[in-house]
């Protein structure tokens, strides 16, 4: 396990604006004595009490030799231990931040450690790890900063209706707004790791709107998905939650109407 | 009991309560300033209730007591909005810090694993129940 952790020492300093995380990396990591071949891809798996699903999922990814980061969102089960046992790197959030907060922690990790591409994957076994290559290929071919893996057949009619509503509100042309199976490029990682993206709650419309605001292209590519192995969607668990989600996301959409970029706040008070 | 007495007593009570809270450090910084202003207003209107009438007439309000109610409501609304803005700012900070703790903890573990330094205390951000579970299993 130790060797696994050492092997993929990052070597790609991030170009562009120097955020504190990048600065840390360039100061401390690039001069480190052991410089190994580049490990530009990081698979980020946000997980909240997903020890069982991870035990099935991780071997499938590890066999491909990819660096995996499991972000344990204040899990109370053996999520972190299982992940470590399978050779994954592990971040443990001391306070539960939700799926997006955990994903963003992974993006910050990528920025800090010099990974130039991040693929996010749900821990519950919905997404087929074999399709990671498809996402990367789609990104290479299209040159888009973000590629979303979509599986439209999974959507119920109610959900399709909801997505149509959000598409109409925002003008986004993305078929599957909430898919957590995505590939982010270096510029997207930097934008989404910033404090500006911290108050988002889901990896969906808000993230896409922020990407659009920064002029980053988003593409979709079809992938294989499966029904969740354990449990159901946390967002679509009850009507009350659905109503809350719809309302919150609608307000978010309306507050971002139009492409006029309000002068960007600096969030000087937010810790980097 | 006259109106003057009741008003003055209420004003004193509110102002006294707020002063006490500020002195006991339960309200700090800008919050203390806001609430001291409220205390001052309570004292002013408590000792000079006729101020409401004077002010109402000056502003053309037909039923002056409503003026006080409306001013109070607006002040409350402003305070509530300010509170929620403050809460959002805190939430952002809390999330950033939480992520940072996890990132630093990872690096700390890396270093200890490499034997560079050994921390005196095991620094872990695992929730208490999680730790118990790990010891058990």
Tab-separated table of N, CA and C in Angstrom, chain B residues 2-136:
chain	number	residue	atom	x	y	z
B	2	UNK	N	-48.945	54.726	34.625
B	2	UNK	CA	-49.099	55.576	33.444
B	2	UNK	C	-48.335	54.988	32.259
B	3	UNK	N	-48.689	55.495	31.099
B	3	UNK	CA	-48.003	55.053	29.879
B	3	UNK	C	-46.508	55.367	29.969
B	4	UNK	N	-46.221	56.548	30.504
B	4	UNK	CA	-44.811	56.965	30.591
B	4	UNK	C	-44.007	55.957	31.390
B	5	UNK	N	-44.585	55.493	32.510
B	5	UNK	CA	-43.866	54.555	33.358
B	5	UNK	C	-43.648	53.222	32.643
B	6	UNK	N	-44.744	52.694	32.043
B	6	UNK	CA	-44.648	51.422	31.339
B	6	UNK	C	-43.590	51.487	30.244
B	7	UNK	N	-43.649	52.552	29.444
B	7	UNK	CA	-42.708	52.697	28.321
B	7	UNK	C	-41.276	52.766	28.833
B	8	UNK	N	-41.079	53.558	29.881
B	8	UNK	CA	-39.724	53.708	30.420
B	8	UNK	C	-39.220	52.383	30.976
B	9	UNK	N	-40.104	51.669	31.672
B	9	UNK	CA	-39.713	50.382	32.256
B	9	UNK	C	-39.318	49.396	31.162
B	10	UNK	N	-40.132	49.332	30.110
B	10	UNK	CA	-39.826	48.431	28.988
B	10	UNK	C	-38.487	48.793	28.356
B	11	UNK	N	-38.307	50.109	28.109
B	11	UNK	CA	-37.062	50.575	27.500
B	11	UNK	C	-35.858	50.193	28.344
B	12	UNK	N	-35.970	50.402	29.665
B	12	UNK	CA	-34.871	50.082	30.583
B	12	UNK	C	-34.572	48.587	30.556
B	13	UNK	N	-35.656	47.792	30.572
B	13	UNK	CA	-35.513	46.337	30.605
B	13	UNK	C	-34.744	45.845	29.371
B	14	UNK	N	-35.183	46.338	28.189
B	14	UNK	CA	-34.542	45.904	26.940
B	14	UNK	C	-33.075	46.341	26.919
B	15	UNK	N	-32.866	47.620	27.220
B	15	UNK	CA	-31.498	48.151	27.169
B	15	UNK	C	-30.615	47.435	28.184
B	16	UNK	N	-31.170	47.236	29.394
B	16	UNK	CA	-30.387	46.566	30.438
B	16	UNK	C	-30.015	45.156	30.031
B	17	UNK	N	-30.981	44.435	29.476
B	17	UNK	CA	-30.734	43.051	29.045
B	17	UNK	C	-29.639	42.993	27.998
B	18	UNK	N	-29.712	43.890	27.033
B	18	UNK	CA	-28.714	43.882	25.953
B	18	UNK	C	-27.335	44.226	26.493
B	19	UNK	N	-27.289	45.251	27.358
B	19	UNK	CA	-26.000	45.640	27.938
B	19	UNK	C	-25.389	44.473	28.704
B	20	UNK	N	-26.250	43.785	29.436
B	20	UNK	CA	-25.767	42.639	30.214
B	20	UNK	C	-25.141	41.583	29.286
B	21	UNK	N	-25.860	41.267	28.174
B	21	UNK	CA	-25.352	40.262	27.230
B	21	UNK	C	-24.027	40.687	26.613
B	22	UNK	N	-23.919	41.990	26.279
B	22	UNK	CA	-22.670	42.471	25.682
B	22	UNK	C	-21.537	42.364	26.695
B	23	UNK	N	-21.851	42.761	27.956
B	23	UNK	CA	-20.812	42.700	28.994
B	23	UNK	C	-20.363	41.281	29.261
B	24	UNK	N	-21.303	40.324	29.150
B	24	UNK	CA	-20.955	38.925	29.413
B	24	UNK	C	-20.305	38.253	28.198
B	25	UNK	N	-20.059	39.061	27.123
B	25	UNK	CA	-19.380	38.528	25.931
B	25	UNK	C	-20.230	37.551	25.129
B	26	UNK	N	-21.550	37.623	25.305
B	26	UNK	CA	-22.405	36.742	24.505
B	26	UNK	C	-22.647	37.314	23.112
B	27	UNK	N	-22.402	38.615	22.967
B	27	UNK	CA	-22.571	39.259	21.654
B	27	UNK	C	-21.268	39.975	21.355
B	28	UNK	N	-20.711	39.722	20.211
B	28	UNK	CA	-19.410	40.346	19.973
B	28	UNK	C	-19.428	41.174	18.694
B	29	UNK	N	-18.454	42.033	18.589
B	29	UNK	CA	-18.196	42.816	17.379
B	29	UNK	C	-19.397	43.572	16.859
B	30	UNK	N	-19.683	43.366	15.567
B	30	UNK	CA	-20.731	44.151	14.920
B	30	UNK	C	-22.100	43.833	15.522
B	31	UNK	N	-22.264	42.616	16.027
B	31	UNK	CA	-23.537	42.275	16.657
B	31	UNK	C	-23.773	43.166	17.859
B	32	UNK	N	-22.727	43.378	18.654
B	32	UNK	CA	-22.841	44.199	19.851
B	32	UNK	C	-23.238	45.628	19.476
B	33	UNK	N	-22.626	46.152	18.398
B	33	UNK	CA	-22.951	47.510	17.970
B	33	UNK	C	-24.425	47.615	17.614
B	34	UNK	N	-24.888	46.660	16.806
B	34	UNK	CA	-26.296	46.665	16.384
B	34	UNK	C	-27.220	46.654	17.587
B	35	UNK	N	-26.959	45.744	18.499
B	35	UNK	CA	-27.878	45.593	19.630
B	35	UNK	C	-27.766	46.750	20.614
B	36	UNK	N	-26.609	47.396	20.688
B	36	UNK	CA	-26.508	48.587	21.530
B	36	UNK	C	-27.325	49.726	20.931
B	37	UNK	N	-27.354	49.812	19.603
B	37	UNK	CA	-28.199	50.814	18.949
B	37	UNK	C	-29.660	50.547	19.280
B	38	UNK	N	-30.043	49.250	19.229
B	38	UNK	CA	-31.420	48.892	19.564
B	38	UNK	C	-31.719	49.294	21.009
B	39	UNK	N	-30.765	49.051	21.892
B	39	UNK	CA	-30.954	49.404	23.294
B	39	UNK	C	-31.145	50.914	23.449
B	40	UNK	N	-30.335	51.683	22.718
B	40	UNK	CA	-30.437	53.136	22.786
B	40	UNK	C	-31.813	53.588	22.313
B	41	UNK	N	-32.292	52.984	21.209
B	41	UNK	CA	-33.606	53.344	20.672
B	41	UNK	C	-34.690	52.999	21.685
B	42	UNK	N	-34.555	51.821	22.322
B	42	UNK	CA	-35.549	51.406	23.309
B	42	UNK	C	-35.599	52.403	24.465
B	43	UNK	N	-34.436	52.854	24.923
B	43	UNK	CA	-34.388	53.835	26.012
B	43	UNK	C	-35.021	55.160	25.583
B	44	UNK	N	-34.643	55.596	24.369
B	44	UNK	CA	-35.120	56.888	23.857
B	44	UNK	C	-36.646	56.908	23.783
B	45	UNK	N	-37.202	55.873	23.110
B	45	UNK	CA	-38.650	55.848	22.940
B	45	UNK	C	-39.350	55.511	24.262
B	46	UNK	N	-38.655	54.807	25.148
B	46	UNK	CA	-39.244	54.467	26.441
B	46	UNK	C	-39.410	55.704	27.313
B	47	UNK	N	-38.402	56.578	27.302
B	47	UNK	CA	-38.478	57.755	28.165
B	47	UNK	C	-39.210	58.919	27.503
B	48	UNK	N	-39.232	58.938	26.186
B	48	UNK	CA	-39.952	60.004	25.483
B	48	UNK	C	-40.926	59.406	24.470
B	49	UNK	N	-42.016	58.787	24.950
B	49	UNK	CA	-42.982	58.152	24.027
B	49	UNK	C	-43.579	59.159	23.057
B	50	UNK	N	-43.611	60.427	23.465
B	50	UNK	CA	-44.226	61.425	22.580
B	50	UNK	C	-43.400	61.616	21.312
B	51	UNK	N	-42.148	61.152	21.340
B	51	UNK	CA	-41.304	61.234	20.144
B	51	UNK	C	-41.983	60.563	18.951
B	52	UNK	N	-42.689	59.450	19.234
B	52	UNK	CA	-43.359	58.709	18.176
B	52	UNK	C	-44.376	59.603	17.473
B	53	UNK	N	-45.148	60.333	18.286
B	53	UNK	CA	-46.157	61.214	17.691
B	53	UNK	C	-45.497	62.313	16.869
B	54	UNK	N	-44.483	62.937	17.458
B	54	UNK	CA	-43.786	64.012	16.749
B	54	UNK	C	-43.263	63.516	15.407
B	55	UNK	N	-42.619	62.349	15.479
B	55	UNK	CA	-42.019	61.780	14.269
B	55	UNK	C	-43.103	61.439	13.252
B	56	UNK	N	-44.211	60.856	13.742
B	56	UNK	CA	-45.310	60.461	12.860
B	56	UNK	C	-45.881	61.662	12.131
B	57	UNK	N	-46.133	62.715	12.871
B	57	UNK	CA	-46.680	63.929	12.263
B	57	UNK	C	-45.711	64.476	11.222
B	58	UNK	N	-44.436	64.490	11.585
B	58	UNK	CA	-43.420	65.036	10.686
B	58	UNK	C	-43.362	64.244	9.383
B	59	UNK	N	-43.598	62.925	9.472
B	59	UNK	CA	-43.502	62.090	8.272
B	59	UNK	C	-44.849	61.896	7.599
B	60	UNK	N	-45.903	62.508	8.181
B	60	UNK	CA	-47.213	62.429	7.560
B	60	UNK	C	-47.908	61.103	7.766
B	61	UNK	N	-47.557	60.390	8.853
B	61	UNK	CA	-48.244	59.130	9.148
B	61	UNK	C	-49.465	59.440	9.991
B	62	UNK	N	-50.668	58.950	9.515
B	62	UNK	CA	-51.897	59.348	10.196
B	62	UNK	C	-52.005	58.719	11.577
B	63	UNK	N	-51.538	57.465	11.705
B	63	UNK	CA	-51.636	56.780	12.991
B	63	UNK	C	-50.216	56.480	13.486
B	64	UNK	N	-49.624	57.412	14.201
B	64	UNK	CA	-48.185	57.349	14.534
B	64	UNK	C	-47.694	56.019	15.110
B	65	UNK	N	-48.451	55.351	15.997
B	65	UNK	CA	-47.897	54.092	16.551
B	65	UNK	C	-47.493	53.093	15.475
B	66	UNK	N	-48.182	53.117	14.330
B	66	UNK	CA	-47.814	52.200	13.242
B	66	UNK	C	-46.372	52.435	12.774
B	67	UNK	N	-45.962	53.718	12.886
B	67	UNK	CA	-44.606	54.062	12.454
B	67	UNK	C	-43.576	53.212	13.196
B	68	UNK	N	-43.797	53.121	14.512
B	68	UNK	CA	-42.873	52.349	15.348
B	68	UNK	C	-42.844	50.887	14.907
B	69	UNK	N	-44.049	50.339	14.668
B	69	UNK	CA	-44.163	48.934	14.271
B	69	UNK	C	-43.436	48.692	12.949
B	70	UNK	N	-43.678	49.612	11.996
B	70	UNK	CA	-43.071	49.425	10.671
B	70	UNK	C	-41.553	49.535	10.732
B	71	UNK	N	-41.095	50.561	11.480
B	71	UNK	CA	-39.636	50.703	11.622
B	71	UNK	C	-39.044	49.454	12.251
B	72	UNK	N	-39.749	48.931	13.275
B	72	UNK	CA	-39.274	47.713	13.937
B	72	UNK	C	-39.200	46.542	12.982
B	73	UNK	N	-40.258	46.376	12.165
B	73	UNK	CA	-40.297	45.265	11.205
B	73	UNK	C	-39.163	45.357	10.198
B	74	UNK	N	-38.964	46.568	9.658
B	74	UNK	CA	-37.902	46.746	8.662
B	74	UNK	C	-36.547	46.423	9.279
B	75	UNK	N	-36.343	46.912	10.518
B	75	UNK	CA	-35.064	46.654	11.191
B	75	UNK	C	-34.864	45.154	11.367
B	76	UNK	N	-35.934	44.447	11.753
B	76	UNK	CA	-35.851	43.005	11.949
B	76	UNK	C	-35.503	42.288	10.649
B	77	UNK	N	-36.198	42.682	9.560
B	77	UNK	CA	-35.943	42.056	8.259
B	77	UNK	C	-34.487	42.237	7.843
B	78	UNK	N	-33.993	43.488	7.985
B	78	UNK	CA	-32.607	43.764	7.614
B	78	UNK	C	-31.662	42.873	8.415
B	79	UNK	N	-31.964	42.771	9.723
B	79	UNK	CA	-31.102	41.974	10.591
B	79	UNK	C	-31.128	40.505	10.153
B	80	UNK	N	-32.308	40.004	9.785
B	80	UNK	CA	-32.431	38.602	9.373
B	80	UNK	C	-31.639	38.329	8.090
B	81	UNK	N	-31.769	39.251	7.133
B	81	UNK	CA	-31.035	39.071	5.875
B	81	UNK	C	-29.535	39.063	6.148
B	82	UNK	N	-29.124	40.004	7.007
B	82	UNK	CA	-27.698	40.077	7.328
B	82	UNK	C	-27.225	38.779	7.978
B	83	UNK	N	-28.083	38.221	8.836
B	83	UNK	CA	-27.747	36.966	9.513
B	83	UNK	C	-27.553	35.833	8.504
B	84	UNK	N	-28.481	35.738	7.529
B	84	UNK	CA	-28.388	34.650	6.551
B	84	UNK	C	-27.167	34.814	5.654
B	85	UNK	N	-26.830	36.065	5.329
B	85	UNK	CA	-25.613	36.296	4.543
B	85	UNK	C	-24.409	35.805	5.328
B	86	UNK	N	-24.418	36.152	6.610
B	86	UNK	CA	-23.321	35.742	7.481
B	86	UNK	C	-23.244	34.222	7.584
B	87	UNK	N	-24.402	33.587	7.682
B	87	UNK	CA	-24.443	32.124	7.769
B	87	UNK	C	-23.859	31.482	6.512
B	88	UNK	N	-24.219	32.038	5.344
B	88	UNK	CA	-23.711	31.492	4.083
B	88	UNK	C	-22.190	31.620	4.030
B	89	UNK	N	-21.712	32.783	4.488
B	89	UNK	CA	-20.266	32.979	4.479
B	89	UNK	C	-19.583	31.951	5.383
B	90	UNK	N	-20.202	31.730	6.525
B	90	UNK	CA	-19.639	30.755	7.451
B	90	UNK	C	-19.672	29.344	6.879
B	91	UNK	N	-20.777	29.024	6.183
B	91	UNK	CA	-20.905	27.695	5.582
B	91	UNK	C	-19.782	27.487	4.563
B	92	UNK	N	-19.530	28.538	3.761
B	92	UNK	CA	-18.459	28.428	2.767
B	92	UNK	C	-17.120	28.177	3.453
B	93	UNK	N	-16.869	28.957	4.506
B	93	UNK	CA	-15.607	28.782	5.231
B	93	UNK	C	-15.513	27.392	5.834
B	94	UNK	N	-16.616	26.943	6.434
B	94	UNK	CA	-16.603	25.634	7.091
B	94	UNK	C	-16.293	24.531	6.079
B	95	UNK	N	-16.921	24.627	4.903
B	95	UNK	CA	-16.677	23.593	3.886
B	95	UNK	C	-15.232	23.617	3.412
B	96	UNK	N	-14.707	24.831	3.172
B	96	UNK	CA	-13.308	24.921	2.722
B	96	UNK	C	-12.387	24.340	3.790
B	97	UNK	N	-12.654	24.706	5.028
B	97	UNK	CA	-11.784	24.238	6.104
B	97	UNK	C	-11.870	22.730	6.276
B	98	UNK	N	-13.089	22.199	6.162
B	98	UNK	CA	-13.265	20.752	6.288
B	98	UNK	C	-12.446	20.025	5.230
B	99	UNK	N	-12.536	20.535	3.996
B	99	UNK	CA	-11.768	19.917	2.913
B	99	UNK	C	-10.277	20.040	3.188
B	100	UNK	N	-9.889	21.222	3.689
B	100	UNK	CA	-8.468	21.442	3.947
B	100	UNK	C	-7.955	20.494	5.028
B	101	UNK	N	-8.746	20.307	6.063
B	101	UNK	CA	-8.352	19.383	7.132
B	101	UNK	C	-8.089	18.000	6.543
B	102	UNK	N	-9.011	17.549	5.670
B	102	UNK	CA	-8.856	16.218	5.082
B	102	UNK	C	-7.589	16.153	4.226
B	103	UNK	N	-7.337	17.236	3.446
B	103	UNK	CA	-6.153	17.255	2.584
B	103	UNK	C	-4.878	17.223	3.425
B	104	UNK	N	-4.859	18.030	4.478
B	104	UNK	CA	-3.657	18.090	5.314
B	104	UNK	C	-3.460	16.786	6.076
B	105	UNK	N	-4.563	16.207	6.498
B	105	UNK	CA	-4.457	14.940	7.228
B	105	UNK	C	-3.855	13.862	6.329
B	106	UNK	N	-4.272	13.885	5.069
B	106	UNK	CA	-3.714	12.920	4.121
B	106	UNK	C	-2.201	13.093	4.028
B	107	UNK	N	-1.776	14.358	3.890
B	107	UNK	CA	-0.336	14.603	3.746
B	107	UNK	C	0.429	14.253	5.023
B	108	UNK	N	-0.219	14.513	6.163
B	108	UNK	CA	0.406	14.157	7.438
B	108	UNK	C	0.634	12.654	7.514
B	109	UNK	N	-0.380	11.895	7.128
B	109	UNK	CA	-0.258	10.434	7.150
B	109	UNK	C	0.840	9.957	6.202
B	110	UNK	N	0.918	10.641	5.030
B	110	UNK	CA	1.962	10.293	4.074
B	110	UNK	C	3.337	10.431	4.712
B	111	UNK	N	3.501	11.563	5.405
B	111	UNK	CA	4.815	11.841	5.986
B	111	UNK	C	5.149	10.878	7.102
B	112	UNK	N	4.167	10.621	7.957
B	112	UNK	CA	4.454	9.698	9.051
B	112	UNK	C	4.732	8.309	8.491
B	113	UNK	N	4.030	7.959	7.421
B	113	UNK	CA	4.259	6.646	6.813
B	113	UNK	C	5.674	6.563	6.259
B	114	UNK	N	6.178	7.712	5.779
B	114	UNK	CA	7.535	7.723	5.254
B	114	UNK	C	8.567	7.866	6.361
B	115	UNK	N	8.097	8.001	7.601
B	115	UNK	CA	8.992	8.040	8.739
B	115	UNK	C	9.747	9.335	8.910
B	116	UNK	N	9.261	10.417	8.312
B	116	UNK	CA	9.968	11.686	8.449
B	116	UNK	C	9.806	12.243	9.853
B	117	UNK	N	8.568	12.310	10.276
B	117	UNK	CA	8.289	12.807	11.625
B	117	UNK	C	7.186	11.966	12.223
B	118	UNK	N	7.176	11.910	13.512
B	118	UNK	CA	6.088	11.196	14.180
B	118	UNK	C	5.338	12.199	15.058
B	119	UNK	N	4.050	12.407	14.790
B	119	UNK	CA	3.325	13.339	15.642
B	119	UNK	C	3.140	12.751	17.037
B	120	UNK	N	3.129	13.644	18.025
B	120	UNK	CA	2.978	13.186	19.398
B	120	UNK	C	1.604	12.559	19.618
B	121	UNK	N	0.599	13.154	18.958
B	121	UNK	CA	-0.760	12.652	19.113
B	121	UNK	C	-1.230	12.155	17.762
B	122	UNK	N	-1.974	11.095	17.756
B	122	UNK	CA	-2.506	10.642	16.480
B	122	UNK	C	-3.584	11.621	16.042
B	123	UNK	N	-3.326	12.331	14.952
B	123	UNK	CA	-4.291	13.310	14.475
B	123	UNK	C	-5.200	12.651	13.475
B	124	UNK	N	-6.420	12.447	13.854
B	124	UNK	CA	-7.349	11.849	12.913
B	124	UNK	C	-8.658	12.591	12.956
B	125	UNK	N	-9.284	12.734	11.815
B	125	UNK	CA	-10.527	13.476	11.730
B	125	UNK	C	-11.701	12.522	11.567
B	126	UNK	N	-11.499	11.274	11.917
B	126	UNK	CA	-12.590	10.308	11.790
B	126	UNK	C	-13.615	10.564	12.886
B	127	UNK	N	-14.900	10.528	12.533
B	127	UNK	CA	-15.905	10.699	13.578
B	127	UNK	C	-15.742	9.629	14.657
B	128	UNK	N	-16.160	9.967	15.863
B	128	UNK	CA	-15.923	9.109	17.000
B	128	UNK	C	-16.405	7.684	16.775
B	129	UNK	N	-17.618	7.563	16.242
B	129	UNK	CA	-18.174	6.217	16.055
B	129	UNK	C	-17.319	5.425	15.077
B	130	UNK	N	-16.807	6.151	14.063
B	130	UNK	CA	-15.971	5.489	13.072
B	130	UNK	C	-14.727	4.898	13.716
B	131	UNK	N	-14.171	5.621	14.675
B	131	UNK	CA	-12.955	5.144	15.320
B	131	UNK	C	-13.228	3.894	16.148
B	132	UNK	N	-14.344	3.958	16.868
B	132	UNK	CA	-14.710	2.801	17.685
B	132	UNK	C	-14.803	1.571	16.809
B	133	UNK	N	-15.477	1.773	15.693
B	133	UNK	CA	-15.729	0.669	14.795
B	133	UNK	C	-14.398	0.082	14.311
B	134	UNK	N	-13.457	1.006	14.033
B	134	UNK	CA	-12.198	0.528	13.500
B	134	UNK	C	-11.445	-0.283	14.552
B	135	UNK	N	-11.524	0.185	15.811
B	135	UNK	CA	-10.837	-0.548	16.858
B	135	UNK	C	-11.466	-1.929	17.027
B	136	UNK	N	-12.803	-1.950	16.904
B	136	UNK	CA	-13.502	-3.219	17.092
B	136	UNK	C	-13.157	-4.183	15.972
